[in-house]
XYZ file of C-alpha atoms in Angstrom:
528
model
C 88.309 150.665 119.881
C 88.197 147.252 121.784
C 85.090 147.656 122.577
C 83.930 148.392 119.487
C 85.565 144.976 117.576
C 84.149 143.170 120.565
C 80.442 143.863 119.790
C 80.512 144.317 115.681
C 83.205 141.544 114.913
C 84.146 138.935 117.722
C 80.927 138.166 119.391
C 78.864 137.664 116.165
C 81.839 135.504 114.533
C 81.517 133.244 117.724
C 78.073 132.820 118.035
C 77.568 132.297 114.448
C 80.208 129.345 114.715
C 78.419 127.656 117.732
C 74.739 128.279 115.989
C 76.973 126.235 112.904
C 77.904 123.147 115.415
C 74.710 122.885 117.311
C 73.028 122.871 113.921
C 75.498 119.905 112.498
C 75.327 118.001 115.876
C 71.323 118.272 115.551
C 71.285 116.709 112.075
C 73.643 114.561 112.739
C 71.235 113.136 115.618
C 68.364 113.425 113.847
C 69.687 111.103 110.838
C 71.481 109.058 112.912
C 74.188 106.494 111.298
C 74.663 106.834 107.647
C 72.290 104.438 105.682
C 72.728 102.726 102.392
C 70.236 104.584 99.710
C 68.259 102.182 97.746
C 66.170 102.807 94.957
C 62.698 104.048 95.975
C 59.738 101.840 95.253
C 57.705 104.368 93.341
C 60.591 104.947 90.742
C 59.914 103.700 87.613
C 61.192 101.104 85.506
C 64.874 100.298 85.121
C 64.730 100.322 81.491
C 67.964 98.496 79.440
C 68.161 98.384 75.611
C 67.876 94.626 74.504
C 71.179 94.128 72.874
C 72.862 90.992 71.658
C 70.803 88.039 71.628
C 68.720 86.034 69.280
C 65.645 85.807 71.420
C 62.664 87.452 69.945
C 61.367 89.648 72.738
C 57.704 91.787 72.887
C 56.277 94.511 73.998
C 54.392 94.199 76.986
C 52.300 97.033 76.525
C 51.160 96.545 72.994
C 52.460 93.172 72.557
C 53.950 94.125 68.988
C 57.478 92.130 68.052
C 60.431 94.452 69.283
C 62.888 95.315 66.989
C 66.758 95.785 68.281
C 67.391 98.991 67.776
C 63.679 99.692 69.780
C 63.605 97.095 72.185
C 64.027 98.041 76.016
C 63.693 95.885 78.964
C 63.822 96.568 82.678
C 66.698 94.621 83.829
C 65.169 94.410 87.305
C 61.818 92.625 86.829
C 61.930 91.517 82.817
C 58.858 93.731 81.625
C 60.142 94.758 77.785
C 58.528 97.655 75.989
C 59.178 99.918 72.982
C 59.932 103.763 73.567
C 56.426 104.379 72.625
C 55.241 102.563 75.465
C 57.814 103.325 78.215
C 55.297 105.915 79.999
C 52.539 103.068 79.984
C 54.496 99.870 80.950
C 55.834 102.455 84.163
C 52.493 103.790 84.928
C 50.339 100.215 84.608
C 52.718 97.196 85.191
C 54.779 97.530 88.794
C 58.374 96.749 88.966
C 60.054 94.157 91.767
C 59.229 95.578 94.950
C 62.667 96.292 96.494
C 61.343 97.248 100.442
C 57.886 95.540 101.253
C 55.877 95.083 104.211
C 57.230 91.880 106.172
C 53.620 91.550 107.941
C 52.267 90.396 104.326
C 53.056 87.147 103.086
C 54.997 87.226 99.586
C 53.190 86.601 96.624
C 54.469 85.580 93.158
C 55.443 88.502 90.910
C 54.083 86.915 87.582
C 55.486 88.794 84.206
C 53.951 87.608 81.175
C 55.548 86.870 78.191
C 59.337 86.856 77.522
C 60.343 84.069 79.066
C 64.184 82.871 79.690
C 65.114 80.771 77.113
C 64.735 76.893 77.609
C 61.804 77.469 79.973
C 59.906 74.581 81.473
C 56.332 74.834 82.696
C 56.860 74.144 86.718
C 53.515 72.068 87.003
C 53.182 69.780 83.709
C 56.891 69.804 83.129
C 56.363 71.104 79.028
C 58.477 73.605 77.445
C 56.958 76.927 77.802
C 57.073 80.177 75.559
C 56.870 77.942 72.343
C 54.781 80.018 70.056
C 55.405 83.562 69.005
C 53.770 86.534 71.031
C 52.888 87.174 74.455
C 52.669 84.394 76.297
C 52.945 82.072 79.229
C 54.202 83.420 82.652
C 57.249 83.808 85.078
C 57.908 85.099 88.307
C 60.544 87.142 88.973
C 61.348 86.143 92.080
C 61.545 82.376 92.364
C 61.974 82.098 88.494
C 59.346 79.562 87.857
C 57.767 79.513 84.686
C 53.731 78.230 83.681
C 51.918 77.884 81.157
C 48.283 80.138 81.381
C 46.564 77.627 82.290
C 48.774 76.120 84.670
C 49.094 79.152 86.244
C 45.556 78.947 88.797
C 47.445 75.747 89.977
C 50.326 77.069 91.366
C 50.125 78.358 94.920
C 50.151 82.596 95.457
C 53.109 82.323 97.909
C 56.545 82.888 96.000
C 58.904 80.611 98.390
C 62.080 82.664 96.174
C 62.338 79.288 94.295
C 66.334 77.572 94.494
C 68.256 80.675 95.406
C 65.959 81.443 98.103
C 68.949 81.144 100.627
C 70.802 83.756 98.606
C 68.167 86.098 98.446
C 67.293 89.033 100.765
C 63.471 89.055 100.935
C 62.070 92.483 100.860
C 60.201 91.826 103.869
C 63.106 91.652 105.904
C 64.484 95.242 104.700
C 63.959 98.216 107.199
C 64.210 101.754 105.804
C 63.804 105.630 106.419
C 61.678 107.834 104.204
C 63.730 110.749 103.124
C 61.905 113.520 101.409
C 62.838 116.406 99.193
C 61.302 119.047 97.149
C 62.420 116.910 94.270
C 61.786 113.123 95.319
C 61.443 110.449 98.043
C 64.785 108.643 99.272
C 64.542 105.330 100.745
C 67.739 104.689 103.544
C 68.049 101.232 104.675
C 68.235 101.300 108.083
C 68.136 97.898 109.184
C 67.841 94.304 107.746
C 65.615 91.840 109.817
C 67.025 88.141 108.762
C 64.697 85.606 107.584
C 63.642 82.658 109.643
C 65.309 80.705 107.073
C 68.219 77.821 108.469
C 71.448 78.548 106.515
C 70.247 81.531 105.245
C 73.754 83.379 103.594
C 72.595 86.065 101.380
C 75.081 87.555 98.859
C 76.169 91.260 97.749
C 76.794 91.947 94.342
C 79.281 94.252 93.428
C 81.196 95.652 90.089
C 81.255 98.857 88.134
C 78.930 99.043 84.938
C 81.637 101.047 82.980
C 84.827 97.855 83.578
C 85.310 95.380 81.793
C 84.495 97.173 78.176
C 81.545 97.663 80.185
C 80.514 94.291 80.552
C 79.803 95.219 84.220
C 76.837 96.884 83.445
C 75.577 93.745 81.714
C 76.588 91.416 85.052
C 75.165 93.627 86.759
C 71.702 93.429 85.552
C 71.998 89.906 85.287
C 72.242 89.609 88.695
C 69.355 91.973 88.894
C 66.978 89.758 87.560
C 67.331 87.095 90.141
C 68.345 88.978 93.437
C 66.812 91.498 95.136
C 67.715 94.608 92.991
C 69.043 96.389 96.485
C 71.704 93.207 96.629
C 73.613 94.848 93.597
C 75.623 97.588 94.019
C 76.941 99.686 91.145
C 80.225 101.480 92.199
C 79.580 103.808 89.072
C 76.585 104.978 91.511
C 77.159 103.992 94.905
C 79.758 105.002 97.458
C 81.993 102.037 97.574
C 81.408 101.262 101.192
C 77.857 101.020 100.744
C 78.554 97.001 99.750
C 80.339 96.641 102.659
C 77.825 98.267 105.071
C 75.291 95.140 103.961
C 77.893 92.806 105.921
C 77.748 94.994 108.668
C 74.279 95.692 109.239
C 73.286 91.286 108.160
C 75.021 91.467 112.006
C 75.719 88.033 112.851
C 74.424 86.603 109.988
C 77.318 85.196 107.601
C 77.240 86.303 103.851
C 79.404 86.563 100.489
C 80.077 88.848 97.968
C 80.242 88.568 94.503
C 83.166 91.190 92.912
C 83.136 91.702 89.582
C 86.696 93.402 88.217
C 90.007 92.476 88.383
C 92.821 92.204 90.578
C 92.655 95.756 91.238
C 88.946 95.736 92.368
C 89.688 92.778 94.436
C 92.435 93.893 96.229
C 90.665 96.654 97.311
C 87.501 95.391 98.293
C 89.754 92.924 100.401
C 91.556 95.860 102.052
C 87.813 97.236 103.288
C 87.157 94.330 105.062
C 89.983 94.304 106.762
C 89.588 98.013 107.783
C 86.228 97.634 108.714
C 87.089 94.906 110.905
C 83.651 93.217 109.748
C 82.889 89.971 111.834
C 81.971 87.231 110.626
C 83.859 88.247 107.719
C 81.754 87.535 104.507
C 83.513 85.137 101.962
C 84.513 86.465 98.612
C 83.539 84.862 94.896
C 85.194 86.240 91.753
C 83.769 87.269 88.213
C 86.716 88.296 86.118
C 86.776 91.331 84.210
C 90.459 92.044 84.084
C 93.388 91.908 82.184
C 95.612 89.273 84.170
C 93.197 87.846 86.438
C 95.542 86.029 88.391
C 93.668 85.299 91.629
C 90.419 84.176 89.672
C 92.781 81.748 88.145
C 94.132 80.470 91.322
C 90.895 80.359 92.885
C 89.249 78.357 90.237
C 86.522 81.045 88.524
C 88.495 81.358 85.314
C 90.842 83.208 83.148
C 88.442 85.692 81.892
C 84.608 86.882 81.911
C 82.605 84.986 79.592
C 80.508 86.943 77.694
C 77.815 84.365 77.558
C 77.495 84.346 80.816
C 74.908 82.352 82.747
C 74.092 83.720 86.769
C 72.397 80.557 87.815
C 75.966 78.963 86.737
C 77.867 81.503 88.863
C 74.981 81.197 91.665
C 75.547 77.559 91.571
C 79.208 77.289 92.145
C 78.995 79.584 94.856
C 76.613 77.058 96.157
C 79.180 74.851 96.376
C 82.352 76.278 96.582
C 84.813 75.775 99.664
C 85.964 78.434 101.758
C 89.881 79.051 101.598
C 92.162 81.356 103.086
C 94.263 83.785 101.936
C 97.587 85.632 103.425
C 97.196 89.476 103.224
C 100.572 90.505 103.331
C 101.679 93.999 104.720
C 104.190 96.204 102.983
C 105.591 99.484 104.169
C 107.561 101.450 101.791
C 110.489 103.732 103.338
C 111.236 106.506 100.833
C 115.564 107.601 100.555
C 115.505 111.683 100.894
C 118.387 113.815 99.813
C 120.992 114.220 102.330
C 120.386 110.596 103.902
C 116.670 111.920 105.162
C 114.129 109.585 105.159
C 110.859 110.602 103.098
C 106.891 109.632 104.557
C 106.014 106.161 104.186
C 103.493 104.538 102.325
C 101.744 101.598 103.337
C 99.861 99.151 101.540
C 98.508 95.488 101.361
C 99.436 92.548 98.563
C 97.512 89.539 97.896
C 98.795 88.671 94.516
C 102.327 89.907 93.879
C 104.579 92.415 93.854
C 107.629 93.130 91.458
C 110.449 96.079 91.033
C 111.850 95.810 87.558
C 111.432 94.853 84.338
C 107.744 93.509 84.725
C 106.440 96.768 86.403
C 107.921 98.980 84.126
C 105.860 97.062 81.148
C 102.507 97.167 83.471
C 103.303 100.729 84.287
C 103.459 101.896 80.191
C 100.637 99.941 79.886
C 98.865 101.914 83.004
C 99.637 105.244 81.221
C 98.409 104.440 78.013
C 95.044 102.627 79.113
C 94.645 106.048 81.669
C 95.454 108.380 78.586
C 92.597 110.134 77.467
C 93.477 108.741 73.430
C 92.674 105.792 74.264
C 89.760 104.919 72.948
C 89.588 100.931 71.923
C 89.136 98.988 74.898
C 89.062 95.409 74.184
C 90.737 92.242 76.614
C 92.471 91.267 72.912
C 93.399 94.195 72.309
C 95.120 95.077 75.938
C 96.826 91.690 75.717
C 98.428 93.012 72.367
C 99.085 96.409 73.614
C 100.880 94.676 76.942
C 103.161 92.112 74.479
C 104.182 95.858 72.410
C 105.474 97.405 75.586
C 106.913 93.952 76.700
C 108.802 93.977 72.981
C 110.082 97.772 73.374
C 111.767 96.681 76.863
C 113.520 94.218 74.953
C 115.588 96.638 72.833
C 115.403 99.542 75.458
C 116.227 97.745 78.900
C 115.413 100.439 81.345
C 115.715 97.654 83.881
C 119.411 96.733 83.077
C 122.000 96.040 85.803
C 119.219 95.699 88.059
C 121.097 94.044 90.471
C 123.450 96.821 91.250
C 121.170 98.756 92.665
C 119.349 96.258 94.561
C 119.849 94.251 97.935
C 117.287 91.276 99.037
C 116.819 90.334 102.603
C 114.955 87.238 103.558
C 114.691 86.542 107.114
C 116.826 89.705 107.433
C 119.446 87.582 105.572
C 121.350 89.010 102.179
C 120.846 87.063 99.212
C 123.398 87.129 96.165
C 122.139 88.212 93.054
C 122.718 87.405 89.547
C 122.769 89.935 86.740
C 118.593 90.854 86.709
C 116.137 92.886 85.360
C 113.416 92.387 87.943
C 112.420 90.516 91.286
C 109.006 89.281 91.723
C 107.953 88.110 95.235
C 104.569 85.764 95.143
C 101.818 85.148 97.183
C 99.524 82.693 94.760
C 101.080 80.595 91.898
C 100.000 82.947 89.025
C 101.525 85.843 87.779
C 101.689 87.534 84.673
C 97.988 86.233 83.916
C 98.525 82.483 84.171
C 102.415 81.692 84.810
C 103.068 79.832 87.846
C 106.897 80.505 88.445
C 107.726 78.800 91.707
C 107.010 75.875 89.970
C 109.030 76.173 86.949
C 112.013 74.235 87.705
C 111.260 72.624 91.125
C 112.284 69.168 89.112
C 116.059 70.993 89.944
C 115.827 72.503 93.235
C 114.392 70.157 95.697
C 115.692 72.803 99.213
C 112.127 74.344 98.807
C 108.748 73.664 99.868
C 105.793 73.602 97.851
C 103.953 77.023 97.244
C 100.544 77.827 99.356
C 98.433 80.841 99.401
C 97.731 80.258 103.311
C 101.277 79.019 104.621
C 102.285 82.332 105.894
C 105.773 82.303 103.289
C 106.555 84.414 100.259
C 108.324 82.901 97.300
C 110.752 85.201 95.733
C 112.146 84.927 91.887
C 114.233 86.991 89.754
C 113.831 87.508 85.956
C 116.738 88.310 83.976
C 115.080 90.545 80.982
C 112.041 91.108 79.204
C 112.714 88.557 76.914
C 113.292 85.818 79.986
C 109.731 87.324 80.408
C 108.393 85.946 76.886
C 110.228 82.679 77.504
C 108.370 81.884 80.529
C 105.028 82.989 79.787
C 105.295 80.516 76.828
C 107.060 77.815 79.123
C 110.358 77.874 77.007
C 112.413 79.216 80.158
C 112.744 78.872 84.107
C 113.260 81.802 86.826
C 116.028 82.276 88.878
C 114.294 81.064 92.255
C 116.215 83.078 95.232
C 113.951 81.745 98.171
C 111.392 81.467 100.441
C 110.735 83.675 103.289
C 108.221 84.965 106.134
C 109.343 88.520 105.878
C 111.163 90.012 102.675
C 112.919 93.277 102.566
C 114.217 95.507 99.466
C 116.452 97.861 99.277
C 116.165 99.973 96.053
C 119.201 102.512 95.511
C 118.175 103.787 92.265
C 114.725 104.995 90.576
C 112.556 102.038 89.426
C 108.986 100.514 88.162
C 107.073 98.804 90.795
C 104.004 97.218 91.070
C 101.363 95.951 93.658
C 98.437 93.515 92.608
C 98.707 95.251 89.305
C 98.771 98.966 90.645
C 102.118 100.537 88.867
C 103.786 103.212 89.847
C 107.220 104.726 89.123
C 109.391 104.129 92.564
C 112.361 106.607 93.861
C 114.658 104.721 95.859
C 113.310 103.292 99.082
C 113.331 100.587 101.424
C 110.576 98.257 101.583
C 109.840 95.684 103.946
C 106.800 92.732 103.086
C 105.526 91.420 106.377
C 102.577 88.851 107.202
C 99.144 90.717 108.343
C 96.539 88.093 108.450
C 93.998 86.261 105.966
C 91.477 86.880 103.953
C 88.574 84.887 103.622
C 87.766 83.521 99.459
C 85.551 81.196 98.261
C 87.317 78.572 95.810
C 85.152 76.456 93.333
C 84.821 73.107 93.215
C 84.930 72.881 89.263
C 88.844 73.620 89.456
């Protein structure tokens, strides 16, 4: 009977299972590291519909006058067709190479017609694209613009015009041919930098669907005057993908461009750090959230424009300055029943973090945005939505006596507390999108030291209620200001809102303790 399991159950089970891990181990060898998939050079056109703008745009192909509701344009190289001519324009006009050969010098990549708007002829200095039709010429690449017969006197080498240094020339991209019954992968395996002083290139990252998907429309922007393999689309692409450009640029230093809100930030910040990338690339800000705070602290505005210009946002980051920023840690120590201690939870906070009155508004907020009725999405309309739950806190005060079921430690010393409804600890002087607390009423309390995103201190605050909350967003009213501290702890003895960067969550009582990790590495502009 043993003997007969032994040869018709045991023996094949086992050498099926090592067949199974010599296989894995062999394609595991055979594909080496995992690559970042870019798109592959004999893919067609990536066709956008023209949408909101004045400019009268035409159809490559057939040159006819492209209505709105007809118009497409490929977002990557500027060639514009209608949907009759979609097959044409992909089979007869070539889109920006992403991967070239970096024995071959680079040429221009002229596009005719369709010009940005406000374009200047690059040898006789006249306005360009000034009659209707089909005319005149850019490249899509350095972005210079000529008139046709201007054009012969312009050199064939494209030098990538001002953003050159920004740019990752397609002759410096290594990949692997990946084939399938269905179509031909490109992996990038390697990026070969540029014999270019100061070259920095940048990543571009965001999510087309944020933002009342205005991140799809950054996104291409960004498209038409990068390399088209520089933008990542987290709608698409594995999220560490944007991060595995730092790593493989090796030595080379770089920046990336996030476009989202606190929420996006903080996490792309919490990659880096757990990649342990060196040099570690600098960070510049697009906002597309609700609050925004650090974009506000950091000097690239309140909110996203929706007129906006990429050679402005290339430009800053031109000139910006490179600041640091304290990543603080903060391990949460669940209460169990009986006295037992639950599993912790750790997590990083660059921003802010709260337990009150303030969460509990950002958490109803949280549920209603993730609730599958919601169906308006609009930065107006969230602000109105976030002053509603603010106003039903007022009358409900799930937050009251918050005090009695809280005890601060700073320096592991007990502070007194009056009678709250939240505690908000700060890492940047904005909070609440725009409200610098700390600084209300320093005028009266001279014992404390000026607030700094790099001086390796928390400032901690109490609010009293949801309408204290009003008051000081419209600078009628002044926190309670508890302290300053290196290392904050919290004990919370009942069940409670709380809130990280933005990231809600309802809270069962704990103990958590806020502790300095290191810095992160931002880019501030110069125009704040």
């Amino acid at each position: 009977m043993w003997d007969e399991g032994l040869n018709t159950f045991i023996l094949p089970t086992i050498s099926t299972m090592i067949v199974l891990v010599l296989t894995i181990n062999c394609i595991r060898s055979f594909l080496g590291k995992p690559h970042i998939q870019l798109r592959d050079v004999t893919k067609k056109h990536n066709w956008k519909l023209i949408t909101g703008t004045t400019k009268a745009y035409y159809c490559s192909i057939c040159e006819a006058l492209l209505l709105n509701l007809d118009g497409l344009l490929c977002d990557s190289c500027g060639v514009c067709a209608d949907r009759n001519c979609i097959k044409l324009a992909d089979k007869r006009l070539k889109c920006k190479a992403v991967v070239m050969n970096s024995d071959q010098p680079m040429k221009h990549h002229w596009i005719k017609g369709n010009l940005p708007l406000v374009a200047t002829c690059y040898i006789c200095e006249e306005e360009c694209d000034i009659d209707p039709g089909l005319i005149d010429w850019w490249c899509c690449w350095c972005q210079r613009c000529v008139h046709d017969a201007c054009k012969s006197s312009l050199s064939e080498i494209c030098d990538f015009g001002k953003f050159k240094l920004m740019i990752i020339p397609p002759g410096s991209l290594e990949v692997i041919n990946r084939r399938t019954t269905m179509r031909r992968w490109l992996h990038l395996r390697s990026v070969i930098a540029p014999k270019w002083p100061n070259w920095n290139p940048i990543i571009v990252v965001g999510n087309r669907k944020s933002g009342n998907n205005d991140g799809g429309q950054i996104l291409s922007l960004f498209r038409r005057l990068l390399n088209p393999a520089q933008v990542v689309d987290l709608a698409e692409r594995d999220p560490v993908a944007a991060l595995e450009w730092c790593r493989l640029l090796g030595k080379t230093p770089s920046t990336i461009l996030v476009a989202g809100g606190d929420g996006t930030i903080a996490w792309l910040l919490n990659t880096v750090d757990k990649l342990e990338l060196e040099p570690v690339p600098s960070v510049a800000i697009i906002p597309l959230g609700t609050g925004n705070d650090l974009s506000r602290v950091l000097g690239w505005g309140k909110a996203h424009d929706s007129d906006l210009d990429p050679l402005e946002v290339l430009n800053k980051i031109q000139t910006a300055k490179k600041v640091m920023l304290d990543r603080w840690s903060v391990m949460i120590k669940p209460y169990g029943g009986l006295g037992f201690r639950g599993a912790n939870r750790s997590l990083f906070m660059y921003n802010y973090i709260s337990v009150g009155v303030d969460a509990q508004v950002t958490l109803n907020f949280h549920r209603t945005r993730e609730s599958r009725f919601y169906l308006f999405s609009h930065r107006i309309f969230n602000k109105l939505l976030y002053l509603g739950f603010g106003t039903q806190q007022v009358v409900e005060r799930e937050c009251k006596d918050l005090d009695k079921s809280l005890e601060v430690y700073l320096d592991d010393k007990k502070v007194e507390l009056p009678s709250i409804e939240s505690v908000v600890i700060l890492n940047i002087p904005s909070w609440a999108a725009g409200v610098d607390l700390w600084s209300m009423g320093a005028e009266d309390d001279e014992d404390f030291e000026v607030q700094s995103i790099n001086d390796g201190k928390l400032e901690v605050v109490a609010l009293y209620s949801s309408f204290h909350m009003a008051q000081l967003q419209v600078g009628l009213s002044k926190p309670h200001r508890i302290g300053q501290a290196k290392t904050v702890k919290i004990k919370l003895l009942r069940s409670c809102a709380m809130q990280v960067d933005g990231e809600p969550w309802h809270q069962h009582p704990c103990e958590f303790i806020i502790t300095y990790r290191n810095q992160a590495c931002m880019l501030m502009s110069n125009d704040f």
